[in-house]
């Protein structure tokens, strides 16, 4: 059924715009037909426009309870499987956004269902402890089989938190505690500007993230200059604030600046930034909330850098099912209750994570992300060559890919059209489209997407 | 077994200190023998000192991973039931602290186990959505049967968050958005001072919470003066900050100042504070993270006040299984993404909460808290009369009771002795002991505790 409907859409495109198809090759490969994720669906299946009538009705209902204008559509998670998100109107979409990058091994993974069905696991879901004072017997063991089994090199200490912002907040606290001072830090979110409007903030310096040209390998010299400029500004800010008697306690950076528009930098840039942090006595915090968990082709994106001296703190959330942070031994608080709240995460999330990590290892999903990411990136570069007026600055590491569109309106229109053709995409920055598929996204999913998107671009007016 | 061991301990006390028992009456009542929570144990059962050898071993292990000095002991949650927390050494304790007040209807409640066993609920636990953009079909419905079914009067809007601090943080944001300004708020936590050491903060005025004499009804006049002094200071601070061009956007207050030492104030005080907020155009935020959920004998502690004009925002977490806040229609953000993060709570917690609320209503647990609280408070007042050198300032609403001890060392010693006699208690402030039992804490549990504690006080050196 799914592939039938898809073919109908494609043939419809063929009839209306056959001229456009001449320019490029199509991405149908042998891989596209293969279903190698056994609980996955075999393709999108669209029944209504999205949001459909049921979603619209539910949006209206929810909007009576809270501002629901950010809602894309309502979902049927019971029917969602693998890489496919099913909505309440029965539309089944290839999900390349995976709940803002937070579904690690696809929807309704059989291993997780099994986990929930085991009677010995029930207690973990209904007896949530105050982990800091009364942990369950298996707490250390579970941390070892989950988080510590993938700990970044050199960071043997770990704390769990309930969400991403708590993780960063508490990592900031850790750094200030370590520093023993009460001054500023070096970065905050570049998420939608509306997140910050009206909210009071601290006087913390923000340095520019390099704005590079892509593909990186074609613009090495220009990009080096841009990175040098940004590194210089970091040092200038540290010195400037020191003169104001505001000592910079730490530098926080994302391996790929995500909400800010998927901005990359070279491994060399990050190594030099790490050196600057050390030189000025600043802690070096790597925010892996969005990049962590394997999607870049390494479990942690910062592993690509080959640092001699590890980061001091690494924060995580999303795909890790729980928030939290790793840190060096020397950053360990010297007293209890310094990093503390009632729940400090949730053992039921640690249980799920332990299983997720087993699946990742068993199915070699990190290498899969590297492989499938290559298929996706190659296809995007090809689309960029064919539609340079619509697609530019194609970039990516693993499946963590993105491209720019000419403007916000075009970007949003492309996302809407793609959704109605059965593909869920996300935006970031002011004009970028980002890919955040699950770790079970395979080459054939990339080809499926590229086929659909190629047709969309061919027809785009 | 349990009651046997308990009797053995009691008779041991009787032999050693029979003299002391003459002074007071004992609390053994008919109720104490009755087991009216059918999945509950019938009493404490102590096998080792607490923490026992297995707990100590696990503490050492966990301390290799994170600072574990705040850990009291390790728990066997699978074996914990009702009001009883079982530790990894097989000790079973009457739990009057309930994971810092966050276990609403006791451990391993049969209704929650059943919920987990229903196949149609599995998906909710393993497919965690980004609620702000892709909610599940039943999201509004579930909010209605859970949070909105107990919404404070006048607050029809609700948002969920992953934890208590996120709830307050985002409620602050809501207030600043509403205010459209970027200035200070009126209170922050009075938790352990070590929580705040070294951490930078905003220039927000903090007004004193009234320091009253108890029982409140015996010191009406003095307490009125103290409350008037505090209210005056609130207005002075608002005016003083306004002169500094820092407009106070909101006032945040707990109905019972919890971490700060269980400080109460009269209903009249809160009504006047609400009036001051209105007069100066400040939002009025009631933090019910610890007081909410029924333990004070009303679902929300601020219902006791009888406000004409409802609070503007009410935050919650702990017993509510999920963090979040209610607010007035007019505080609703006028644009999407203004209050936003990836998860925005967790539908699996909403599912659990819906069931918890069904149990609370079915078993009339709010009235139970009022009733059992009275038994507890009466007993504490009696102990205070008998041991004024050890117990003072007995206070409470519902089961949310507490008393002061002479000093930090005595407090901690009493908590340790009680634990080894099979009762888990918590501390707050610099010398208080607080009671935070579950909502299925009954009169006979109060009597059981009072018997044990009476003996402890009789023997205390």
CSV table of C-alpha atoms in Angstrom, one decimal, chain A residues 86-357:
chain,number,residue,atom,x,y,z
A,86,UNK,CA,2.1,7.9,11.9
A,87,UNK,CA,-0.2,10.8,12.5
A,88,UNK,CA,-3.8,10.7,13.9
A,89,UNK,CA,-5.2,10.9,10.4
A,90,UNK,CA,-3.5,7.7,9.4
A,91,UNK,CA,-0.7,9.4,7.4
A,92,UNK,CA,2.6,7.6,7.7
A,93,UNK,CA,5.7,9.6,7.2
A,94,UNK,CA,9.5,8.9,6.9
A,95,UNK,CA,10.7,10.8,10.0
A,96,UNK,CA,14.0,12.6,9.5
A,97,UNK,CA,13.5,14.8,12.5
A,98,UNK,CA,12.8,12.1,15.1
A,99,UNK,CA,11.3,14.4,17.8
A,100,UNK,CA,14.1,17.0,17.5
A,101,UNK,CA,16.7,14.3,17.4
A,102,UNK,CA,15.5,12.4,20.5
A,103,UNK,CA,14.4,9.0,19.3
A,104,UNK,CA,17.6,6.9,19.1
A,105,UNK,CA,16.6,3.5,17.7
A,106,UNK,CA,13.3,4.3,16.0
A,107,UNK,CA,9.7,4.1,17.2
A,108,UNK,CA,8.3,1.0,19.0
A,109,UNK,CA,11.6,-0.9,18.9
A,110,UNK,CA,10.9,-4.5,19.8
A,111,UNK,CA,13.7,-4.6,22.3
A,112,UNK,CA,12.2,-1.8,24.3
A,113,UNK,CA,8.7,-3.3,24.1
A,114,UNK,CA,10.2,-6.5,25.5
A,115,UNK,CA,11.9,-4.6,28.3
A,116,UNK,CA,8.6,-3.1,29.3
A,117,UNK,CA,6.9,-6.5,29.4
A,118,UNK,CA,9.4,-8.0,31.8
A,119,UNK,CA,7.7,-8.0,35.3
A,120,UNK,CA,11.0,-7.3,37.1
A,121,UNK,CA,11.2,-3.9,35.3
A,122,UNK,CA,7.8,-2.6,36.4
A,123,UNK,CA,9.0,-1.2,39.8
A,124,UNK,CA,11.5,1.1,38.0
A,125,UNK,CA,8.6,2.8,36.2
A,126,UNK,CA,6.3,3.3,39.2
A,127,UNK,CA,8.6,3.8,42.1
A,128,UNK,CA,10.7,6.9,41.1
A,129,UNK,CA,13.3,7.6,43.8
A,130,UNK,CA,15.1,10.7,44.9
A,131,UNK,CA,18.3,9.4,43.3
A,132,UNK,CA,20.7,11.6,45.2
A,133,UNK,CA,19.7,10.2,48.6
A,134,UNK,CA,18.0,6.8,48.1
A,135,UNK,CA,19.2,5.2,44.9
A,136,UNK,CA,18.1,1.7,43.8
A,137,UNK,CA,20.4,-1.3,44.3
A,138,UNK,CA,21.4,-1.5,40.7
A,139,UNK,CA,22.0,2.2,40.2
A,140,UNK,CA,25.8,2.1,39.8
A,141,UNK,CA,25.6,-1.1,37.8
A,142,UNK,CA,23.0,0.5,35.4
A,143,UNK,CA,25.1,3.6,35.0
A,144,UNK,CA,28.0,1.3,34.1
A,145,UNK,CA,26.1,-0.6,31.5
A,146,UNK,CA,24.5,2.5,30.0
A,147,UNK,CA,26.2,5.9,30.3
A,148,UNK,CA,29.6,4.8,31.5
A,149,UNK,CA,29.9,2.2,28.8
A,150,UNK,CA,30.0,5.1,26.3
A,151,UNK,CA,31.7,7.7,28.5
A,152,UNK,CA,33.9,10.1,26.5
A,153,UNK,CA,37.6,9.3,27.1
A,154,UNK,CA,39.0,10.9,30.2
A,155,UNK,CA,35.6,11.6,31.8
A,156,UNK,CA,34.8,8.9,34.3
A,157,UNK,CA,32.3,10.8,36.5
A,158,UNK,CA,28.7,11.1,35.6
A,159,UNK,CA,25.5,12.7,36.9
A,160,UNK,CA,22.0,12.3,35.5
A,161,UNK,CA,19.4,15.0,35.1
A,162,UNK,CA,15.8,15.1,33.9
A,163,UNK,CA,16.3,17.2,30.7
A,164,UNK,CA,18.8,19.0,28.5
A,165,UNK,CA,18.5,22.4,30.0
A,166,UNK,CA,18.9,21.1,33.5
A,167,UNK,CA,22.0,19.3,32.3
A,168,UNK,CA,23.6,22.4,31.0
A,169,UNK,CA,22.5,24.5,34.0
A,170,UNK,CA,24.0,22.0,36.4
A,171,UNK,CA,27.1,21.6,34.3
A,172,UNK,CA,27.5,25.4,34.6
A,173,UNK,CA,27.1,25.1,38.3
A,174,UNK,CA,29.7,22.4,38.4
A,175,UNK,CA,32.1,24.7,36.6
A,176,UNK,CA,31.5,27.6,38.9
A,177,UNK,CA,31.9,25.4,41.9
A,178,UNK,CA,35.2,24.1,40.5
A,179,UNK,CA,36.3,27.7,39.7
A,180,UNK,CA,35.1,28.8,43.1
A,181,UNK,CA,34.1,32.1,41.6
A,182,UNK,CA,30.8,33.7,40.6
A,183,UNK,CA,31.5,35.1,37.2
A,184,UNK,CA,30.5,34.6,33.6
A,185,UNK,CA,30.7,31.8,31.1
A,186,UNK,CA,31.2,32.0,27.4
A,187,UNK,CA,28.1,31.0,25.5
A,188,UNK,CA,24.4,30.4,25.6
A,189,UNK,CA,21.8,29.1,23.2
A,190,UNK,CA,21.4,30.3,19.6
A,191,UNK,CA,17.9,28.8,19.5
A,192,UNK,CA,15.0,30.8,18.2
A,193,UNK,CA,15.4,34.4,19.3
A,194,UNK,CA,11.9,34.3,20.8
A,195,UNK,CA,13.1,31.9,23.5
A,196,UNK,CA,15.1,34.7,25.0
A,197,UNK,CA,12.9,37.8,24.5
A,198,UNK,CA,12.0,39.5,27.8
A,199,UNK,CA,13.9,37.1,30.0
A,200,UNK,CA,16.6,38.5,32.2
A,201,UNK,CA,20.1,37.1,31.7
A,202,UNK,CA,23.6,37.2,33.1
A,203,UNK,CA,26.4,39.3,31.7
A,204,UNK,CA,28.1,36.4,30.0
A,205,UNK,CA,30.2,37.1,26.9
A,206,UNK,CA,29.1,35.4,23.7
A,207,UNK,CA,31.7,34.7,21.0
A,208,UNK,CA,30.8,34.2,17.3
A,209,UNK,CA,30.7,30.6,16.0
A,210,UNK,CA,32.7,30.4,12.7
A,211,UNK,CA,30.6,31.0,9.7
A,212,UNK,CA,32.2,28.6,7.2
A,213,UNK,CA,31.9,27.9,3.5
A,214,UNK,CA,30.9,24.4,2.4
A,215,UNK,CA,32.0,21.9,1.4
A,216,UNK,CA,34.8,22.5,3.9
A,217,UNK,CA,37.4,20.8,1.8
A,218,UNK,CA,36.9,23.3,-1.0
A,219,UNK,CA,37.4,26.4,1.1
A,220,UNK,CA,40.2,25.4,3.5
A,221,UNK,CA,42.0,28.8,3.4
A,222,UNK,CA,39.0,31.1,3.8
A,223,UNK,CA,37.6,28.9,6.5
A,224,UNK,CA,40.9,28.9,8.4
A,225,UNK,CA,40.9,32.7,8.3
A,226,UNK,CA,37.3,32.7,9.6
A,227,UNK,CA,38.1,30.3,12.4
A,228,UNK,CA,41.3,32.3,13.4
A,229,UNK,CA,39.1,35.4,13.6
A,230,UNK,CA,36.7,33.7,15.9
A,231,UNK,CA,39.4,32.2,18.1
A,232,UNK,CA,41.0,35.6,18.4
A,233,UNK,CA,37.7,37.1,19.5
A,234,UNK,CA,37.3,34.4,22.2
A,235,UNK,CA,40.6,35.4,23.7
A,236,UNK,CA,39.8,39.1,23.4
A,237,UNK,CA,36.5,38.5,25.2
A,238,UNK,CA,38.3,36.6,28.0
A,239,UNK,CA,40.8,39.4,28.4
A,240,UNK,CA,38.2,42.1,28.2
A,241,UNK,CA,36.0,40.5,30.8
A,242,UNK,CA,39.0,39.9,33.1
A,243,UNK,CA,39.7,43.7,32.9
A,244,UNK,CA,36.1,44.2,34.1
A,245,UNK,CA,36.9,41.9,37.0
A,246,UNK,CA,34.7,39.2,35.5
A,247,UNK,CA,36.7,36.1,35.2
A,248,UNK,CA,35.5,33.7,32.5
A,249,UNK,CA,35.0,30.4,34.4
A,250,UNK,CA,34.3,28.2,31.4
A,251,UNK,CA,33.8,28.0,27.6
A,252,UNK,CA,30.7,26.1,26.4
A,253,UNK,CA,30.5,25.0,22.8
A,254,UNK,CA,28.5,22.6,20.6
A,255,UNK,CA,30.4,20.3,18.2
A,256,UNK,CA,27.9,21.5,15.6
A,257,UNK,CA,26.1,24.6,16.5
A,258,UNK,CA,22.6,23.2,16.1
A,259,UNK,CA,19.7,25.6,16.8
A,260,UNK,CA,21.9,28.4,15.6
A,261,UNK,CA,21.7,26.9,12.1
A,262,UNK,CA,23.9,23.8,12.0
A,263,UNK,CA,27.2,25.5,11.8
A,264,UNK,CA,30.3,23.3,11.6
A,265,UNK,CA,33.9,24.1,12.4
A,266,UNK,CA,37.1,22.1,11.7
A,267,UNK,CA,38.5,19.7,14.2
A,268,UNK,CA,41.5,22.0,14.3
A,269,UNK,CA,39.3,24.9,15.5
A,270,UNK,CA,38.0,22.9,18.4
A,271,UNK,CA,41.5,21.7,19.4
A,272,UNK,CA,42.6,25.3,19.4
A,273,UNK,CA,39.6,26.4,21.4
A,274,UNK,CA,40.5,23.7,23.9
A,275,UNK,CA,44.0,25.1,24.1
A,276,UNK,CA,42.7,28.6,24.7
A,277,UNK,CA,40.5,27.3,27.5
A,278,UNK,CA,43.5,25.7,29.2
A,279,UNK,CA,45.7,28.7,28.7
A,280,UNK,CA,43.2,31.0,30.4
A,281,UNK,CA,42.2,28.6,33.1
A,282,UNK,CA,38.6,28.2,31.8
A,283,UNK,CA,36.8,24.9,32.0
A,284,UNK,CA,35.9,23.4,28.6
A,285,UNK,CA,32.3,22.2,28.4
A,286,UNK,CA,31.2,20.4,25.2
A,287,UNK,CA,27.4,20.5,24.8
A,288,UNK,CA,26.5,17.2,23.2
A,289,UNK,CA,22.8,17.4,23.9
A,290,UNK,CA,22.0,17.3,20.2
A,291,UNK,CA,25.1,15.8,18.7
A,292,UNK,CA,25.6,13.0,21.1
A,293,UNK,CA,24.5,9.4,20.9
A,294,UNK,CA,26.0,8.4,17.6
A,295,UNK,CA,24.3,10.4,14.8
A,296,UNK,CA,27.6,12.0,13.6
A,297,UNK,CA,29.3,8.6,13.0
A,298,UNK,CA,31.0,8.6,16.4
A,299,UNK,CA,29.2,8.1,19.7
A,300,UNK,CA,30.2,11.6,20.7
A,301,UNK,CA,30.8,14.2,18.0
A,302,UNK,CA,33.8,15.6,19.8
A,303,UNK,CA,35.6,12.3,19.4
A,304,UNK,CA,36.2,13.5,15.8
A,305,UNK,CA,38.5,16.2,17.1
A,306,UNK,CA,41.2,13.9,18.5
A,307,UNK,CA,41.8,16.0,21.6
A,308,UNK,CA,45.0,15.3,23.6
A,309,UNK,CA,43.4,16.8,26.7
A,310,UNK,CA,39.8,15.7,27.1
A,311,UNK,CA,36.9,18.2,27.6
A,312,UNK,CA,36.3,18.9,31.2
A,313,UNK,CA,32.5,18.4,31.1
A,314,UNK,CA,30.3,16.9,28.4
A,315,UNK,CA,26.5,17.4,28.6
A,316,UNK,CA,23.9,15.1,27.0
A,317,UNK,CA,20.2,14.5,26.7
A,318,UNK,CA,17.7,13.7,23.8
A,319,UNK,CA,18.9,10.4,22.3
A,320,UNK,CA,20.4,9.4,25.6
A,321,UNK,CA,16.9,9.2,27.0
A,322,UNK,CA,18.1,11.0,30.2
A,323,UNK,CA,19.8,14.3,30.6
A,324,UNK,CA,23.1,14.5,32.5
A,325,UNK,CA,26.8,15.2,32.1
A,326,UNK,CA,30.2,13.5,32.3
A,327,UNK,CA,33.1,15.2,33.8
A,328,UNK,CA,36.7,14.8,34.8
A,329,UNK,CA,37.6,13.5,38.3
A,330,UNK,CA,39.0,16.9,39.3
A,331,UNK,CA,35.6,18.6,38.7
A,332,UNK,CA,33.9,16.4,41.2
A,333,UNK,CA,32.2,18.5,43.9
A,334,UNK,CA,33.9,18.2,47.2
A,335,UNK,CA,30.7,18.1,49.2
A,336,UNK,CA,27.3,16.5,48.9
A,337,UNK,CA,24.2,18.5,47.8
A,338,UNK,CA,26.3,20.8,45.6
A,339,UNK,CA,24.7,19.3,42.5
A,340,UNK,CA,21.3,18.2,43.7
A,341,UNK,CA,17.6,18.1,43.1
A,342,UNK,CA,14.8,15.8,44.0
A,343,UNK,CA,14.8,13.3,41.1
A,344,UNK,CA,18.3,13.8,39.5
A,345,UNK,CA,17.1,12.0,36.4
A,346,UNK,CA,15.0,8.9,36.4
A,347,UNK,CA,16.1,5.3,36.7
A,348,UNK,CA,13.5,4.2,34.2
A,349,UNK,CA,15.3,6.2,31.6
A,350,UNK,CA,18.6,4.6,32.5
A,351,UNK,CA,17.0,1.2,32.1
A,352,UNK,CA,15.8,2.2,28.6
A,353,UNK,CA,19.2,3.7,27.8
A,354,UNK,CA,21.0,0.5,28.7
A,355,UNK,CA,18.9,-1.4,26.2
A,356,UNK,CA,19.3,1.3,23.6
A,357,UNK,CA,23.0,1.1,23.9
